Structure formats: structure tokens, C-alpha cells
Protein backbone atom coordinates (compact mmCIF):
# COMPACT_ATOMS: atom_id res chain seq x y z
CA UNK A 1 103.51 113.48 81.90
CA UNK A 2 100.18 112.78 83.45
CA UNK A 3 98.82 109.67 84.65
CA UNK A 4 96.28 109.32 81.41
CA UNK A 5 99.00 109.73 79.15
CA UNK A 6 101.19 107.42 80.78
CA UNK A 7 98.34 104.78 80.60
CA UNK A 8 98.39 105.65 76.80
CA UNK A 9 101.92 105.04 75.77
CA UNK A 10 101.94 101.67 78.35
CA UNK A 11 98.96 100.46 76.39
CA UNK A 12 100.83 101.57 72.94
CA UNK A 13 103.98 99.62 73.91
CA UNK A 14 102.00 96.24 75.24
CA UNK A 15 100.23 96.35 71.61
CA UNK A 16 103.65 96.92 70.06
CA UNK A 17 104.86 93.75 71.96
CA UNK A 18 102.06 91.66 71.20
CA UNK A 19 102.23 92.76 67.44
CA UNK A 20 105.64 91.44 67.78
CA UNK A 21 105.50 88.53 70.27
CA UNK A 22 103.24 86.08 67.68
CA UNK A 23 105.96 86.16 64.78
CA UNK A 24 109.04 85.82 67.00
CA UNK A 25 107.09 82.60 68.78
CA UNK A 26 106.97 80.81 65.29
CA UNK A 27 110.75 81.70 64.86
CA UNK A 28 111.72 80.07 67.65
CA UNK A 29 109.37 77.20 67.33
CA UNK A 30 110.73 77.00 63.69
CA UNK A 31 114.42 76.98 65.06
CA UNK A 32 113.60 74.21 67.77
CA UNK A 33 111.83 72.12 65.78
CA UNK A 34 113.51 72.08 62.48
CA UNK A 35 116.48 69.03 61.89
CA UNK A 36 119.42 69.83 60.64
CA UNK A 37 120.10 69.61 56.96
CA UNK A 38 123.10 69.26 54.37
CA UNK A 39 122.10 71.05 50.71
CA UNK A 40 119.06 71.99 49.38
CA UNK A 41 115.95 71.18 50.87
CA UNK A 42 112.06 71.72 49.75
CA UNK A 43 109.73 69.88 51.46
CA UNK A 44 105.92 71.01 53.04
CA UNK A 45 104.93 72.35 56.60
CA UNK A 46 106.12 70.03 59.27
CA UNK A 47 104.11 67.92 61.01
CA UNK A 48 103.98 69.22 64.88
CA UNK A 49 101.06 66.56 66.62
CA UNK A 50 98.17 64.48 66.01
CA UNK A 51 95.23 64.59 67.12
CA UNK A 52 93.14 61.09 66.93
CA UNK A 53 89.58 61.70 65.49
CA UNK A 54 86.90 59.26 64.29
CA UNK A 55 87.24 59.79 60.34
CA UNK A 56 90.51 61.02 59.83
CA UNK A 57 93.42 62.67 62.17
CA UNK A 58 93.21 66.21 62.61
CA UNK A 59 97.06 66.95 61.94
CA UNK A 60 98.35 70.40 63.62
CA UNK A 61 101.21 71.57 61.08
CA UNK A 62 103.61 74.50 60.95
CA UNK A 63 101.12 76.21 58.11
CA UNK A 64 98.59 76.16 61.17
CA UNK A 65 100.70 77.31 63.78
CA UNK A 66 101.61 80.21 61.14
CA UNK A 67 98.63 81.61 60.47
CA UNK A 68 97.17 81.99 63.86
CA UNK A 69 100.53 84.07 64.78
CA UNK A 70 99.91 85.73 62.17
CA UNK A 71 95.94 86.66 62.60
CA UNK A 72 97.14 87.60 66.26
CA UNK A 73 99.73 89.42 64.75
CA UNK A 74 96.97 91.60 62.48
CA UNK A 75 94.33 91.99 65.32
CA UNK A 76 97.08 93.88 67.78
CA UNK A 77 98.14 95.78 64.83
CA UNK A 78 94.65 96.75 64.44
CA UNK A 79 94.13 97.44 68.42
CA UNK A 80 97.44 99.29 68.03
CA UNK A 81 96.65 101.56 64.83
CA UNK A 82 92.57 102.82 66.05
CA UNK A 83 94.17 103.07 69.77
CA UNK A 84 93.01 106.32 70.85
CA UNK A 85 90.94 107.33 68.15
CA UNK A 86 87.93 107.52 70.48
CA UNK A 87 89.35 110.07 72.77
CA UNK A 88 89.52 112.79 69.80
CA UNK A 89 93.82 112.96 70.18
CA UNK A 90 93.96 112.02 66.27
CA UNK A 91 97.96 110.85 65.59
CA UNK A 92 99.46 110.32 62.70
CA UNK A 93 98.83 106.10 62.76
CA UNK A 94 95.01 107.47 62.88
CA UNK A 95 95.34 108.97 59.57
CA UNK A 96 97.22 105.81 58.34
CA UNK A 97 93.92 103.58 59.49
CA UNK A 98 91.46 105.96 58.12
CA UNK A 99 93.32 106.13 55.06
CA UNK A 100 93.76 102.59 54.37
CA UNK A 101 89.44 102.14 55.56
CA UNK A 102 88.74 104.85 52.75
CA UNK A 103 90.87 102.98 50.12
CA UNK A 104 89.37 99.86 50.81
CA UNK A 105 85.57 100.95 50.85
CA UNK A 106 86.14 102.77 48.09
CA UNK A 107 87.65 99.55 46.43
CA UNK A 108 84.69 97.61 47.53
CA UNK A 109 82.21 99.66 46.30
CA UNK A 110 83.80 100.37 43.74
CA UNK A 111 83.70 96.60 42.44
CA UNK A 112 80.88 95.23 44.53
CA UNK A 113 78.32 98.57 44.18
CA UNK A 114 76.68 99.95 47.23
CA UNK A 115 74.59 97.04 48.51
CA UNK A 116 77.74 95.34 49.61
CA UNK A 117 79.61 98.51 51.30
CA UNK A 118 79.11 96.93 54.05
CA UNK A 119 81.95 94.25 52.98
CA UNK A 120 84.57 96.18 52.90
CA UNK A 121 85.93 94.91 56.58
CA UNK A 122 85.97 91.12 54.93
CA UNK A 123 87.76 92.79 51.59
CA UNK A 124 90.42 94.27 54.27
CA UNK A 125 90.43 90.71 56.26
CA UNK A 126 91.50 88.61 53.33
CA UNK A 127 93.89 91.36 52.19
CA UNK A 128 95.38 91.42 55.29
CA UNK A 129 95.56 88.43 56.18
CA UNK A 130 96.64 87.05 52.63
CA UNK A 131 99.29 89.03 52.33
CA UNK A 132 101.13 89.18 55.53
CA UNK A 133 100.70 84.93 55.40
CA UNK A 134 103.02 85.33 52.31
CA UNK A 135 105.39 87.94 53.99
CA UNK A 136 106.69 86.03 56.54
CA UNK A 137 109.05 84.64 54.63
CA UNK A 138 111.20 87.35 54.92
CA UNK A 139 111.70 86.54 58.42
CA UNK A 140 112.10 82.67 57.19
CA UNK A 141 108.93 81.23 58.56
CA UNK A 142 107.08 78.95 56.33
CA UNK A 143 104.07 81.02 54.32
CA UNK A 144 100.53 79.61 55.65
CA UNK A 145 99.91 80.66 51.91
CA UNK A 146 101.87 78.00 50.28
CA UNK A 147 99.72 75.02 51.85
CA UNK A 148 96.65 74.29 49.86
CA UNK A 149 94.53 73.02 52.73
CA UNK A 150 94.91 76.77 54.14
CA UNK A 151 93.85 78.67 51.12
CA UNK A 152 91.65 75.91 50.24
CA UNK A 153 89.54 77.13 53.57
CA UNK A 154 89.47 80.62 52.32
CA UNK A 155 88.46 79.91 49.03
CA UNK A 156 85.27 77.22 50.45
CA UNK A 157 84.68 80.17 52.55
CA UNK A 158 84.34 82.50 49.54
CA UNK A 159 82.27 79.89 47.99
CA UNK A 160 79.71 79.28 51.02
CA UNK A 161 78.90 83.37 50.09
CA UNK A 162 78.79 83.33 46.71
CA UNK A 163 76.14 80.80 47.11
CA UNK A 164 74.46 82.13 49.58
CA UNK A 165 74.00 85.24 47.73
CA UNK A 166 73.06 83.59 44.51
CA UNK A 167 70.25 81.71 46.42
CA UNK A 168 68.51 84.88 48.06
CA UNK A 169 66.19 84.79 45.12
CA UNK A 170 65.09 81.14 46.38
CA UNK A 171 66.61 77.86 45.12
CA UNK A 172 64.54 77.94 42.31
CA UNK A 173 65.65 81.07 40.52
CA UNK A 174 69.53 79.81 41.89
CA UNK A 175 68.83 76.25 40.04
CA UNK A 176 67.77 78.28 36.84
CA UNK A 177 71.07 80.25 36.39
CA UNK A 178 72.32 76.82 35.45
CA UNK A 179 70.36 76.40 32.61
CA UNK A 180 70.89 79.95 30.88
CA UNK A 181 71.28 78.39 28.12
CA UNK A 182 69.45 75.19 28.95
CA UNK A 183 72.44 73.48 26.52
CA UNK A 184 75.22 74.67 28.80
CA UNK A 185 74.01 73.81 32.17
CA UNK A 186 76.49 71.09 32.30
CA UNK A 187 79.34 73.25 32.35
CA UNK A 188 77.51 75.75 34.16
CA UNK A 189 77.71 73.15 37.16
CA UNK A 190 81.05 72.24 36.28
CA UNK A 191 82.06 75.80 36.42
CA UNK A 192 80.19 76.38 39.55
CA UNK A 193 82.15 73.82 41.07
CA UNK A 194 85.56 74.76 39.92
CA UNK A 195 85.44 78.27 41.36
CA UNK A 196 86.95 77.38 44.72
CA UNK A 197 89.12 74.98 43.62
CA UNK A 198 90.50 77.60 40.87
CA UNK A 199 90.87 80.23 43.39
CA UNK A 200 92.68 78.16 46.32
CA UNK A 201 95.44 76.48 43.49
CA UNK A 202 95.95 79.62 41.88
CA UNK A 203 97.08 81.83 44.52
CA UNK A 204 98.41 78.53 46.45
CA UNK A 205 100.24 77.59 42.98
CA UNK A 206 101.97 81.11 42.31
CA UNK A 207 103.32 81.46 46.05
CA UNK A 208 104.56 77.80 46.57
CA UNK A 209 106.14 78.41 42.78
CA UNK A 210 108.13 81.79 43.77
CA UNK A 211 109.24 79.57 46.45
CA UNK A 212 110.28 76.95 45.19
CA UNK A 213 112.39 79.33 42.56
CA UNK A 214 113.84 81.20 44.76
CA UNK A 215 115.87 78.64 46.47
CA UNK A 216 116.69 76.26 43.47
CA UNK A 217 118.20 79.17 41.91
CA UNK A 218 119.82 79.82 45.34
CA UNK A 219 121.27 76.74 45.43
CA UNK A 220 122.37 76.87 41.81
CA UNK A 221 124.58 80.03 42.33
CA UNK A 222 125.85 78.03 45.27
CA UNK A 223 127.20 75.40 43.34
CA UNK A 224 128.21 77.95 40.57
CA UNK A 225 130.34 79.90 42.78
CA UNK A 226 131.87 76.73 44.08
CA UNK A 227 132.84 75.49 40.17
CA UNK A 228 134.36 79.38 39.76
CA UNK A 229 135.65 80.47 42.34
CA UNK A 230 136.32 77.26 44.83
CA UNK A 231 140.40 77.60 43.87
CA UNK A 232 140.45 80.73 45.28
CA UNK A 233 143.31 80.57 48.01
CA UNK A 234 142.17 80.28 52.10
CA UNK A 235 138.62 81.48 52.80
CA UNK A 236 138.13 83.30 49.91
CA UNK A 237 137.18 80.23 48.02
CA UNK A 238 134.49 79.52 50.30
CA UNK A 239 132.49 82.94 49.94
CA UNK A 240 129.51 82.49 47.24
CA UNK A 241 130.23 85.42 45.33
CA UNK A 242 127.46 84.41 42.98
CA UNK A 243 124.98 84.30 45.85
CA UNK A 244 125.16 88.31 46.95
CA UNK A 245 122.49 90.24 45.12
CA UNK A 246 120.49 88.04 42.83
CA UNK A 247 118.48 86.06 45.68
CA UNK A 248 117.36 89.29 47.51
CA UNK A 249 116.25 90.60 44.20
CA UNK A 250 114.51 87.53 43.55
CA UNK A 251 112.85 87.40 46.92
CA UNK A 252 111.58 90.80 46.85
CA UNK A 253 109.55 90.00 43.47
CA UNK A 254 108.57 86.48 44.70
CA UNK A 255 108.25 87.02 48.81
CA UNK A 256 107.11 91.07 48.61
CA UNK A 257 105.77 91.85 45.24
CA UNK A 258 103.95 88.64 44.00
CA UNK A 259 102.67 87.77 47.85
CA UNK A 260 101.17 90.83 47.72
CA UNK A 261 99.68 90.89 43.96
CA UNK A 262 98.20 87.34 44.85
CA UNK A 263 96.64 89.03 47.74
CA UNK A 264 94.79 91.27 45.45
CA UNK A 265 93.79 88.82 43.04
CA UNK A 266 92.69 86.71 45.48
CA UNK A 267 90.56 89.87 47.09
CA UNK A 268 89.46 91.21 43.79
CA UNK A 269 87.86 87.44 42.42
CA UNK A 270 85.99 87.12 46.25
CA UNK A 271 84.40 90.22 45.07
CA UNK A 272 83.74 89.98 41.51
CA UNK A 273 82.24 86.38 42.07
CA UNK A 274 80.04 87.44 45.15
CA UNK A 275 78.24 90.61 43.38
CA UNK A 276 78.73 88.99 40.08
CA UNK A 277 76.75 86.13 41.04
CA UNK A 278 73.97 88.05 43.07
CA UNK A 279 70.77 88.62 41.07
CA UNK A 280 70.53 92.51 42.64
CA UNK A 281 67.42 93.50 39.87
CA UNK A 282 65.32 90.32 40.52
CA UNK A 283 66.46 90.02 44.47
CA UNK A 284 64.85 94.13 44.31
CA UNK A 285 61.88 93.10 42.40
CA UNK A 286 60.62 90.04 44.73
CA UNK A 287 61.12 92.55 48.03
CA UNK A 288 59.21 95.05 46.44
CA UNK A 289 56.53 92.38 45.31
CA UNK A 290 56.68 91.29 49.42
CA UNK A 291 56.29 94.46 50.85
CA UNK A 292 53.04 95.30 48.44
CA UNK A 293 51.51 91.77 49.56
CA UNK A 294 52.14 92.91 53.34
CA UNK A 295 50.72 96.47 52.61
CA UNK A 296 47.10 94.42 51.48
């Protein structure tokens, strides 16, 4: 083994570790931290510090803590997956990465159109990051995705662009949309408005629902077992029987399969509402009427 290749698989294994590293930190955090507990318990992301500001505390929670282990997480996967694509020795993770690019460019312009192509690295972001936030609760971590205030930032975020693209005609041509028809312009606004607070409680509402689900019914084939089986002789009465199967069937459609679809929702409205709301015709029309003023 030369010295270049050694370098390679070094660099392959310190990516592998600090793909790793983030998610096992918030594991052990979570297992310091949390109190110990007698039945069923649902409560929000714990409170870890305070931090005094002038209007309001900024409160550092476990939902916070989450998701940056979890966007460290996704950038060394990311280092670790293109890792050695510029030296022309394509692997098999290479094909993975350009795979997954082509799907999601075609999926961008294939509900965005050309013009925004070039979006298809913010498409993969919030898929990403969306749906890996929701799938660390198979390693019993709290999902950054089931507090509002995170998703809430993602969706203000979507709504800062959908703006800004619905004002590159000029604020004027942006404050007529509301009035087409002049008599609906009050819910135009209203529905203007709602968009971000539609998108963070929807995909906030369905994860923190599966959630809370999954572990009431958890807790009800605890007790059920108990009422059945709890004469059972010796240790035998103390095994749920009614607890083996259904939860793990019930957390891959809530933790794997619903995470994930809200992912794509979530991914699939950011882009419908951006190119949706951008006047492309009339945004061509006043560049071309620019460039013919500069040519006189």
C-alpha cells in the first residue's frame, strides 16, 4: 500500500468517525442529563442553559443541541461520500452521490423549471437535513423536528425566498398580486401570511403526533400485558408479551416512513411556493425592456 493510498483510507476513516462522533455526543448528553422516571412520560426538549439577553432569554434546548449534531453529522457524510472524486479513482459511494445529485436536480427542475436548477443543493439541504432530524429517534434522541421553534426557522426561511422572489418584479407588481381579484385581497394577505405558519405546524404536527402514538400505545400494551399475563408464575409474568412486535412496526411507519414523507412534503411545498409565486413571464419581459433602454 503506498503512502497516497494510505492517506486516503486515514482520511476515509476520520470522516467515518466524525459522521459518527456528533450522534453518539447527543446520546450521551441525553443519558447524563435525563432524570430518572417511573411510567410513561411525554414532555418537550429539555432545557440545558440560559442565556440572559435584553428582550427575552435565548434558551439552549436539547432540539438545539440535536440539530447541530445532526448538520455536522450530514456535512462529514457529505466530505465522506465526494472524497476522492477529484482524483478520477471513481468508487462505488461516488456513484451513490452522483446518483442521489441527478435525482434531486432532476426533481428540482422538474417542479421548479430551469431558472431555478440552480436550487437543487437547498432542495437536497432541507431533505437532508429534515429527514435525518426525524430519524434519530431510532437511536432515542429527541427529533429537532418535533419542536416548532426549529421548523418554524425553516419554514420563515422558506418564506424570506418566496418573497424575495415574488418582489423581483418591484414592490409594486408584488403589492398587486394581492388584489387579483381586487375583492379577495384580504385573504390574499391572510393567505400570504399563513404559508409559514402552515408549513412549520404541519410537518411539526405529524412528527410530534407519530410520537406521541407511538409510546401511548407502548405504554398501553404495557399495562395490557400486565392485566393478562401478570399471574404468570416467577419472571415470566414480568415479560410484556404484548410489547414484542407491534411498537417496532409502529416506529418504522411513524420514526422511518412518515419522517421521511414529511421530509418530502416539506421539500416539495418550498418549491412549489418559491416558483409558484415568481412572476417568470413579467420578471423576462421588464429585463428585456432594461437591456433595450441600455442598448439606446
Amino acid at each position: 500500500m503506498n503512502k497516497l493510498t494510505r492517506r486516503f483510507r486515514a482520511t476515509d476513516i476520520l470522516y467515518i468517525i466524525m459522521m459518527i462522533l456528533p450522534i453518539s455526543v447527543s446520546i450521551v448528553i441525553k443519558i447524563l442529563t435525563t432524570p430518572a422516571s417511573e411510567g410513561i412520560s411525554i414532555s418537550g426538549a429539555r432545557i440545558f442553559f440560559r442565556i440572559p439577553a435584553p428582550i427575552q432569554e435565548l434558551l439552549i434546548t436539547e432540539s438545539q443541541v440535536n440539530s447541530a449534531m445532526v448538520i455536522l453529522s450530514l456535512f462529514f457524510l457529505c466530505r465522506y461520500l465526494t472524497h476522492g472524486i477529484e482524483e478520477g479513482a471513481w468508487l462505488k459511494r461516488h456513484h451513490l452521490a452522483e446518483i442521489l445529485v441527478e435525482k434531486c436536480n432532476a426533481m428540482t427542475v422538474g417542479n421548479m423549471g430551469d431558472y431555478f436548477k440552480n436550487f437543487s443543493p437547498f432542495v437536497a439541504a432541507i431533505l437532508a437535513l429534515s429527514g435525518f432530524s426525524s430519524l434519530i429517534t431510532l437511536f432515542g434522541l429527541y427529533p429537532p423536528t418535533s419542536d416548532v421553534n426549529i421548523v418554524a426557522g425553516w419554514a420563515v426561511l422558506v418564506f424570506i425566498l418566496i418573497t424575495y422572489y415574488k418582489m423581483k418584479c418591484g414592490p409594486i407588481e408584488y403589492a398587486k398580486s394581492f388584489a387579483n381579484p381586487p375583492l379577495m385581497a384580504p385573504l390574499n394577505i391572510i393567505s400570504e401570511i399563513a404559508t409559514p405558519i402552515s408549513m412549520a405546524f404541519r410537518h411539526y404536527g405529524n412528527v410530534l403526533s407519530g410520537s406521541v402514538i407511538s409510546v401511548l400505545v407502548a405504554a398501553g400494551l404495557s399495562g395490557l400485558s400486565n392485566l393478562i399475563f401478570g399471574a404468570l408464575p416467577g419472571f415470566l409474568g414480568e415479560i410484556p408479551f404484548l410489547q414484542v412486535g407491534l411498537p417496532a412496526i409502529l416506529s418504522i411507519y411513524f420514526d422511518i416512513f412518515s419522517g421521511c414523507l414529511q421530509a418530502y412534503i416539506f421539500a416539495m411545498l418550498t418549491m412549489l411556493y418559491i416558483s409558484g409565486g415568481f412572476p417568470l413571464e413579467l420578471y423576462k419581459e421588464r429585463k428585456a425592456k432594461k437591456a433595450q433602454k441600455c442598448r439606446k
